[in-house]
PDB file of C-alpha atoms in Angstrom:
ATOM      1  CA  ASP X   1      78.932-225.412-100.328  1.00 63.00           C
ATOM      2  CA  ALA X   2      75.858-226.080 -97.039  1.00 64.00           C
ATOM      3  CA  LYS X   3      72.776-223.641 -96.856  1.00 88.00           C
ATOM      4  CA  THR X   4      72.275-221.928 -92.956  1.00 94.00           C
ATOM      5  CA  THR X   5      68.749-221.286 -91.598  1.00 95.00           C
ATOM      6  CA  GLN X   6      68.956-218.187 -89.128  1.00 97.00           C
ATOM      7  CA  PRO X   7      66.307-216.659 -87.570  1.00 97.00           C
ATOM      8  CA  THR X   8      65.502-213.430 -89.315  1.00 96.00           C
ATOM      9  CA  SER X   9      65.638-210.800 -86.741  1.00 97.00           C
ATOM     10  CA  MET X  10      66.150-211.187 -83.020  1.00 97.00           C
ATOM     11  CA  ASP X  11      66.672-207.883 -80.019  1.00 97.00           C
ATOM     12  CA  CYS X  12      69.087-208.220 -77.588  1.00 96.00           C
ATOM     13  CA  ALA X  13      69.711-205.706 -74.228  1.00 97.00           C
ATOM     14  CA  GLU X  14      72.185-203.274 -74.721  1.00 97.00           C
ATOM     15  CA  GLY X  15      75.120-204.928 -71.796  1.00 97.00           C
ATOM     16  CA  ARG X  16      73.624-208.827 -72.128  1.00 97.00           C
ATOM     17  CA  ALA X  17      74.727-211.262 -74.003  1.00 97.00           C
ATOM     18  CA  ALA X  18      73.085-212.064 -77.406  1.00 98.00           C
ATOM     19  CA  ASN X  19      73.200-215.643 -78.777  1.00 98.00           C
ATOM     20  CA  LEU X  20      72.654-216.172 -82.314  1.00 98.00           C
ATOM     21  CA  PRO X  21      71.681-219.500 -83.371  1.00 98.00           C
ATOM     22  CA  CYS X  22      72.839-221.204 -87.313  1.00 97.00           C
ATOM     23  CA  ASN X  23      71.410-224.238 -88.124  1.00 96.00           C
ATOM     24  CA  HIS X  24      73.803-226.094 -91.237  1.00 95.00           C
ATOM     25  CA  SER X  25      72.006-229.942 -91.349  1.00 94.00           C
ATOM     26  CA  THR X  26      73.726-230.458 -94.424  1.00 92.00           C
ATOM     27  CA  ILE X  27      77.344-228.799 -93.213  1.00 92.00           C
ATOM     28  CA  SER X  28      80.173-231.702 -94.856  1.00 89.00           C
ATOM     29  CA  GLY X  29      83.528-232.733 -93.233  1.00 88.00           C
ATOM     30  CA  ASN X  30      85.123-230.547 -95.054  1.00 86.00           C
ATOM     31  CA  GLU X  31      83.137-226.989 -94.198  1.00 90.00           C
ATOM     32  CA  TYR X  32      83.952-224.771 -91.963  1.00 92.00           C
ATOM     33  CA  VAL X  33      81.899-222.103 -90.092  1.00 94.00           C
ATOM     34  CA  TYR X  34      81.979-218.497 -90.455  1.00 93.00           C
ATOM     35  CA  TRP X  35      80.385-215.406 -89.273  1.00 96.00           C
ATOM     36  CA  TYR X  36      80.736-212.092 -90.879  1.00 95.00           C
ATOM     37  CA  ARG X  37      78.299-209.319 -89.999  1.00 97.00           C
ATOM     38  CA  GLN X  38      77.328-206.042 -91.928  1.00 97.00           C
ATOM     39  CA  ILE X  39      76.617-202.711 -90.386  1.00 95.00           C
ATOM     40  CA  HIS X  40      74.133-200.631 -92.241  1.00 90.00           C
ATOM     41  CA  SER X  41      75.777-198.974 -95.506  1.00 88.00           C
ATOM     42  CA  GLN X  42      78.873-200.641 -94.431  1.00 94.00           C
ATOM     43  CA  GLY X  43      80.761-203.713 -96.196  1.00 95.00           C
ATOM     44  CA  PRO X  44      80.375-206.763 -94.162  1.00 95.00           C
ATOM     45  CA  GLN X  45      83.186-207.825 -91.399  1.00 93.00           C
ATOM     46  CA  TYR X  46      84.332-210.964 -90.760  1.00 90.00           C
ATOM     47  CA  ILE X  47      83.669-212.293 -86.208  1.00 93.00           C
ATOM     48  CA  ILE X  48      84.933-215.623 -86.833  1.00 93.00           C
ATOM     49  CA  HIS X  49      84.896-218.716 -87.486  1.00 92.00           C
ATOM     50  CA  GLY X  50      85.538-222.439 -87.027  1.00 93.00           C
ATOM     51  CA  LEU X  51      85.289-226.227 -88.218  1.00 93.00           C
ATOM     52  CA  LYS X  52      84.407-228.528 -85.078  1.00 92.00           C
ATOM     53  CA  ASN X  53      85.510-226.795 -81.537  1.00 90.00           C
ATOM     54  CA  ASN X  54      84.849-223.880 -80.217  1.00 95.00           C
ATOM     55  CA  GLU X  55      86.463-220.710 -80.776  1.00 95.00           C
ATOM     56  CA  THR X  56      86.783-217.385 -78.772  1.00 96.00           C
ATOM     57  CA  ASN X  57      88.167-214.661 -80.235  1.00 93.00           C
ATOM     58  CA  GLU X  58      88.132-210.380 -78.889  1.00 92.00           C
ATOM     59  CA  MET X  59      84.879-210.390 -80.644  1.00 93.00           C
ATOM     60  CA  ALA X  60      82.414-213.364 -80.162  1.00 97.00           C
ATOM     61  CA  SER X  61      82.426-217.458 -79.304  1.00 98.00           C
ATOM     62  CA  LEU X  62      81.628-219.556 -81.786  1.00 98.00           C
ATOM     63  CA  ILE X  63      79.817-222.766 -80.157  1.00 98.00           C
ATOM     64  CA  ILE X  64      79.810-225.824 -82.545  1.00 97.00           C
ATOM     65  CA  THR X  65      77.470-228.552 -81.877  1.00 96.00           C
ATOM     66  CA  GLU X  66      79.118-231.700 -81.683  1.00 95.00           C
ATOM     67  CA  ASP X  67      77.584-233.361 -84.683  1.00 95.00           C
ATOM     68  CA  ARG X  68      78.501-229.690 -86.394  1.00 96.00           C
ATOM     69  CA  LYS X  69      74.732-229.249 -87.478  1.00 95.00           C
ATOM     70  CA  SER X  70      74.184-226.173 -85.775  1.00 97.00           C
ATOM     71  CA  SER X  71      76.337-223.481 -84.348  1.00 97.00           C
ATOM     72  CA  THR X  72      75.958-219.938 -81.737  1.00 98.00           C
ATOM     73  CA  LEU X  73      77.749-217.520 -81.767  1.00 98.00           C
ATOM     74  CA  ILE X  74      78.163-215.208 -79.074  1.00 98.00           C
ATOM     75  CA  LEU X  75      78.149-211.547 -78.444  1.00 98.00           C
ATOM     76  CA  PRO X  76      78.974-211.355 -74.587  1.00 97.00           C
ATOM     77  CA  HIS X  77      78.140-207.991 -73.501  1.00 95.00           C
ATOM     78  CA  ALA X  78      76.475-206.343 -76.486  1.00 97.00           C
ATOM     79  CA  THR X  79      76.997-203.064 -77.326  1.00 97.00           C
ATOM     80  CA  LEU X  80      74.777-200.343 -79.291  1.00 97.00           C
ATOM     81  CA  ARG X  81      77.297-200.234 -81.951  1.00 96.00           C
ATOM     82  CA  ASP X  82      76.802-204.158 -82.592  1.00 97.00           C
ATOM     83  CA  THR X  83      73.635-203.743 -84.152  1.00 97.00           C
ATOM     84  CA  ALA X  84      73.770-205.649 -87.371  1.00 97.00           C
ATOM     85  CA  VAL X  85      72.828-208.296 -89.907  1.00 97.00           C
ATOM     86  CA  TYR X  86      74.718-211.117 -88.639  1.00 98.00           C
ATOM     87  CA  TYR X  87      75.639-213.810 -91.431  1.00 97.00           C
ATOM     88  CA  CYS X  88      76.295-217.280 -91.233  1.00 96.00           C
ATOM     89  CA  ILE X  89      78.337-219.247 -94.008  1.00 94.00           C
ATOM     90  CA  VAL X  90      79.520-222.508 -94.108  1.00 91.00           C
ATOM     91  CA  ARG X  91      82.386-222.989 -96.790  1.00 88.00           C
ATOM     92  CA  ARG X  92      85.122-224.871 -97.559  1.00 79.00           C
ATOM     93  CA  ASN X  93      88.616-223.814 -96.132  1.00 69.00           C
ATOM     94  CA  ASN X  94      90.623-223.529 -99.949  1.00 62.00           C
ATOM     95  CA  GLN X  95      91.066-222.187-102.818  1.00 53.00           C
ATOM     96  CA  GLY X  96      87.573-222.718-104.598  1.00 58.00           C
ATOM     97  CA  GLY X  97      85.719-222.034-101.065  1.00 74.00           C
ATOM     98  CA  LYS X  98      82.872-218.544-101.789  1.00 83.00           C
ATOM     99  CA  LEU X  99      81.225-217.017 -99.318  1.00 89.00           C
ATOM    100  CA  ILE X 100      77.589-217.516 -99.710  1.00 88.00           C
ATOM    101  CA  PHE X 101      76.042-215.457 -98.166  1.00 91.00           C
ATOM    102  CA  GLY X 102      71.960-216.190 -96.724  1.00 90.00           C
ATOM    103  CA  GLN X 103      69.514-213.731 -95.460  1.00 92.00           C
ATOM    104  CA  GLY X 104      71.058-213.336 -92.483  1.00 96.00           C
ATOM    105  CA  THR X 105      70.029-212.408 -89.029  1.00 97.00           C
ATOM    106  CA  GLU X 106      69.177-208.417 -88.397  1.00 97.00           C
ATOM    107  CA  LEU X 107      70.279-208.287 -84.619  1.00 98.00           C
ATOM    108  CA  SER X 108      69.429-204.762 -82.695  1.00 98.00           C
ATOM    109  CA  VAL X 109      70.577-204.074 -79.510  1.00 97.00           C
ATOM    110  CA  LYS X 110      68.048-202.357 -77.463  1.00 96.00           C
ATOM    111  CA  PRO X 111      69.150-199.265 -74.711  1.00 95.00           C
TER     112      PRO X 111
ATOM    113  CA  GLY O   1      96.126-204.810 -91.055  1.00 66.00           C
ATOM    114  CA  ALA O   2      93.757-206.546 -93.847  1.00 83.00           C
ATOM    115  CA  VAL O   3      92.850-203.423 -95.488  1.00 91.00           C
ATOM    116  CA  VAL O   4      90.330-203.596 -98.627  1.00 95.00           C
ATOM    117  CA  SER O   5      89.555-200.210 -99.739  1.00 96.00           C
ATOM    118  CA  GLN O   6      87.202-199.200-102.297  1.00 97.00           C
ATOM    119  CA  HIS O   7      87.392-196.060-104.545  1.00 97.00           C
ATOM    120  CA  PRO O   8      84.572-194.033-105.299  1.00 97.00           C
ATOM    121  CA  SER O   9      82.092-194.997-102.267  1.00 97.00           C
ATOM    122  CA  ARG O  10      79.521-192.725-104.272  1.00 97.00           C
ATOM    123  CA  VAL O  11      79.255-192.886-107.716  1.00 97.00           C
ATOM    124  CA  ILE O  12      75.879-190.918-109.718  1.00 97.00           C
ATOM    125  CA  CYS O  13      76.419-191.421-113.298  1.00 95.00           C
ATOM    126  CA  LYS O  14      73.708-190.797-116.979  1.00 96.00           C
ATOM    127  CA  SER O  15      72.539-193.906-118.466  1.00 97.00           C
ATOM    128  CA  GLY O  16      74.136-195.236-120.975  1.00 97.00           C
ATOM    129  CA  THR O  17      78.126-194.285-119.884  1.00 97.00           C
ATOM    130  CA  SER O  18      80.075-196.296-118.149  1.00 97.00           C
ATOM    131  CA  VAL O  19      81.687-196.695-114.543  1.00 97.00           C
ATOM    132  CA  LYS O  20      84.767-197.867-113.175  1.00 97.00           C
ATOM    133  CA  ILE O  21      84.843-199.611-109.731  1.00 98.00           C
ATOM    134  CA  GLU O  22      88.398-199.862-107.722  1.00 97.00           C
ATOM    135  CA  CYS O  23      89.279-202.776-105.177  1.00 96.00           C
ATOM    136  CA  ARG O  24      92.440-202.359-103.485  1.00 96.00           C
ATOM    137  CA  SER O  25      94.376-204.475-100.803  1.00 93.00           C
ATOM    138  CA  LEU O  26      95.913-202.167 -98.595  1.00 93.00           C
ATOM    139  CA  ASP O  27      98.701-204.484 -96.785  1.00 89.00           C
ATOM    140  CA  PHE O  28      98.204-207.730 -98.194  1.00 89.00           C
ATOM    141  CA  GLN O  29      98.378-209.478-101.195  1.00 90.00           C
ATOM    142  CA  ALA O  30      95.458-210.330-102.633  1.00 89.00           C
ATOM    143  CA  THR O  31      95.349-214.246-104.622  1.00 85.00           C
ATOM    144  CA  THR O  32      92.043-213.717-105.319  1.00 91.00           C
ATOM    145  CA  MET O  33      88.758-210.903-105.937  1.00 94.00           C
ATOM    146  CA  PHE O  34      85.421-211.487-105.393  1.00 95.00           C
ATOM    147  CA  TRP O  35      82.418-209.062-106.543  1.00 97.00           C
ATOM    148  CA  TYR O  36      79.393-208.786-104.635  1.00 97.00           C
ATOM    149  CA  ARG O  37      76.009-206.603-105.099  1.00 97.00           C
ATOM    150  CA  GLN O  38      73.408-205.829-102.888  1.00 96.00           C
ATOM    151  CA  PHE O  39      70.029-204.341-103.641  1.00 95.00           C
ATOM    152  CA  PRO O  40      67.937-202.592-100.756  1.00 92.00           C
ATOM    153  CA  LYS O  41      66.927-204.995 -98.064  1.00 90.00           C
ATOM    154  CA  GLN O  42      68.897-207.577 -99.528  1.00 93.00           C
ATOM    155  CA  SER O  43      71.873-210.030 -98.945  1.00 93.00           C
ATOM    156  CA  LEU O  44      74.879-209.817-100.641  1.00 95.00           C
ATOM    157  CA  MET O  45      74.687-211.415-104.194  1.00 95.00           C
ATOM    158  CA  LEU O  46      78.037-212.928-105.564  1.00 95.00           C
ATOM    159  CA  MET O  47      79.103-211.821-109.253  1.00 96.00           C
ATOM    160  CA  ALA O  48      82.384-213.089-109.993  1.00 95.00           C
ATOM    161  CA  THR O  49      85.530-214.692-108.685  1.00 93.00           C
ATOM    162  CA  SER O  50      88.952-213.101-110.197  1.00 91.00           C
ATOM    163  CA  ASN O  51      92.713-214.778-109.836  1.00 87.00           C
ATOM    164  CA  GLU O  52      95.245-212.688-110.635  1.00 83.00           C
ATOM    165  CA  GLY O  53      96.808-212.454-114.072  1.00 81.00           C
ATOM    166  CA  SER O  54      93.332-214.568-114.989  1.00 84.00           C
ATOM    167  CA  LYS O  55      90.102-214.027-116.465  1.00 88.00           C
ATOM    168  CA  ALA O  56      87.485-213.473-113.914  1.00 92.00           C
ATOM    169  CA  THR O  57      84.476-216.228-113.105  1.00 93.00           C
ATOM    170  CA  TYR O  58      81.602-215.187-113.446  1.00 95.00           C
ATOM    171  CA  GLU O  59      77.960-216.547-111.450  1.00 94.00           C
ATOM    172  CA  GLN O  60      75.290-217.617-113.237  1.00 94.00           C
ATOM    173  CA  GLY O  61      72.891-215.177-114.454  1.00 94.00           C
ATOM    174  CA  VAL O  62      75.541-212.337-114.414  1.00 95.00           C
ATOM    175  CA  GLU O  63      76.848-210.577-117.533  1.00 94.00           C
ATOM    176  CA  LYS O  64      80.383-211.124-118.246  1.00 93.00           C
ATOM    177  CA  ASP O  65      79.820-208.321-121.313  1.00 95.00           C
ATOM    178  CA  LYS O  66      78.269-205.921-118.941  1.00 96.00           C
ATOM    179  CA  PHE O  67      80.169-206.127-116.030  1.00 97.00           C
ATOM    180  CA  LEU O  68      83.784-206.580-116.979  1.00 96.00           C
ATOM    181  CA  ILE O  69      86.311-207.474-114.137  1.00 94.00           C
ATOM    182  CA  ASN O  70      90.094-207.179-114.078  1.00 91.00           C
ATOM    183  CA  HIS O  71      92.745-208.243-111.998  1.00 89.00           C
ATOM    184  CA  ALA O  72      96.217-206.993-113.140  1.00 82.00           C
ATOM    185  CA  SER O  73      97.955-207.179-110.147  1.00 90.00           C
ATOM    186  CA  LEU O  74      98.032-208.443-106.628  1.00 91.00           C
ATOM    187  CA  THR O  75      96.440-205.904-104.968  1.00 93.00           C
ATOM    188  CA  LEU O  76      94.458-204.218-107.716  1.00 94.00           C
ATOM    189  CA  SER O  77      91.158-205.422-108.962  1.00 94.00           C
ATOM    190  CA  THR O  78      88.262-203.493-111.015  1.00 95.00           C
ATOM    191  CA  LEU O  79      85.248-203.207-112.088  1.00 97.00           C
ATOM    192  CA  THR O  80      83.678-202.264-114.976  1.00 97.00           C
ATOM    193  CA  VAL O  81      79.494-201.254-115.266  1.00 97.00           C
ATOM    194  CA  THR O  82      79.171-201.018-119.386  1.00 97.00           C
ATOM    195  CA  SER O  83      75.883-199.206-120.459  1.00 96.00           C
ATOM    196  CA  ALA O  84      74.767-198.408-117.297  1.00 96.00           C
ATOM    197  CA  HIS O  85      71.004-197.788-116.895  1.00 96.00           C
ATOM    198  CA  PRO O  86      69.165-197.729-113.930  1.00 96.00           C
ATOM    199  CA  GLU O  87      68.154-200.686-113.081  1.00 96.00           C
ATOM    200  CA  ASP O  88      72.009-201.215-112.281  1.00 97.00           C
ATOM    201  CA  SER O  89      71.502-198.944-109.785  1.00 97.00           C
ATOM    202  CA  SER O  90      72.803-201.089-106.164  1.00 97.00           C
ATOM    203  CA  PHE O  91      75.621-201.121-104.069  1.00 97.00           C
ATOM    204  CA  TYR O  92      79.298-203.565-105.020  1.00 98.00           C
ATOM    205  CA  ILE O  93      81.451-204.607-102.637  1.00 98.00           C
ATOM    206  CA  CYS O  94      84.272-206.076-103.452  1.00 97.00           C
ATOM    207  CA  SER O  95      86.250-208.639-101.323  1.00 95.00           C
ATOM    208  CA  ALA O  96      89.601-209.825-101.157  1.00 93.00           C
ATOM    209  CA  ARG O  97      91.576-212.994 -99.972  1.00 90.00           C
ATOM    210  CA  GLY O  98      94.713-213.478 -99.185  1.00 85.00           C
ATOM    211  CA  TRP O  99      97.294-213.718 -95.577  1.00 81.00           C
ATOM    212  CA  GLY O 100      95.722-211.048 -93.509  1.00 70.00           C
ATOM    213  CA  GLY O 101      97.468-209.091 -90.572  1.00 63.00           C
ATOM    214  CA  GLN O 102      96.696-211.587 -88.064  1.00 61.00           C
ATOM    215  CA  GLY O 103      98.439-214.591 -89.790  1.00 64.00           C
ATOM    216  CA  SER O 104      94.825-216.148 -91.170  1.00 71.00           C
ATOM    217  CA  TYR O 105      94.259-216.986 -94.669  1.00 77.00           C
ATOM    218  CA  GLU O 106      90.727-214.683 -95.096  1.00 82.00           C
ATOM    219  CA  GLN O 107      88.271-213.098 -96.813  1.00 88.00           C
ATOM    220  CA  TYR O 108      87.968-209.448 -96.312  1.00 91.00           C
ATOM    221  CA  PHE O 109      85.393-207.122 -97.559  1.00 95.00           C
ATOM    222  CA  GLY O 110      86.287-203.568 -98.879  1.00 96.00           C
ATOM    223  CA  PRO O 111      83.331-200.606 -97.719  1.00 97.00           C
ATOM    224  CA  GLY O 112      80.976-200.804-100.415  1.00 97.00           C
ATOM    225  CA  THR O 113      80.524-198.007-103.588  1.00 98.00           C
ATOM    226  CA  ARG O 114      77.340-197.068-104.109  1.00 97.00           C
ATOM    227  CA  LEU O 115      76.150-196.320-107.775  1.00 97.00           C
ATOM    228  CA  THR O 116      73.147-194.569-108.832  1.00 97.00           C
ATOM    229  CA  VAL O 117      72.213-194.333-112.193  1.00 97.00           C
ATOM    230  CA  THR O 118      70.360-191.415-113.824  1.00 96.00           C
TER     231      THR O 118
END
């Protein structure tokens, strides 16, 4: 599975959009981009995933560049409860695909 | 939908004893379950993958005789830490993959079990 690169930490003001970048320049054609987050001392929570089209759900939007070498997770109106470590993971979407976690981005939403 | 539970949430045991952690998918059937370990201020590390009725596949560097995994049904997997030592103290997180409540085949995580070995 391809590796990802994310900034170690980011700050965001409450109520503003949080844009979390991820580089995955070695992604292959059958690998999806997944985003999870982990609030302190809890299990990871699934946010969103996509292959090449932009995706949106009730939690966030995922923007994937045309060459698929990078993506951005957007939390449109960040709240204090969105403070967490956000993990960008690429994975084959089949029985053998495993979620391998990198170091993630520690997002701090400040009042 | 797609809830994964773990029991216990916290456990303290003495060095040399064994500890069993249960992982259950409450409202879906999990064809595959995963066990992760997380040390303080570090990311999750995948320990092993198990399919129902089959032997678990362990990641490189994980001792299969120390971390016994049983996946006897589509809703239950157990991790037994045998002869635990203080360096086994960690946050153990299980994950189950299956068809969740929103009709997507995804991987869902339990809340984790904090193990402290004294």
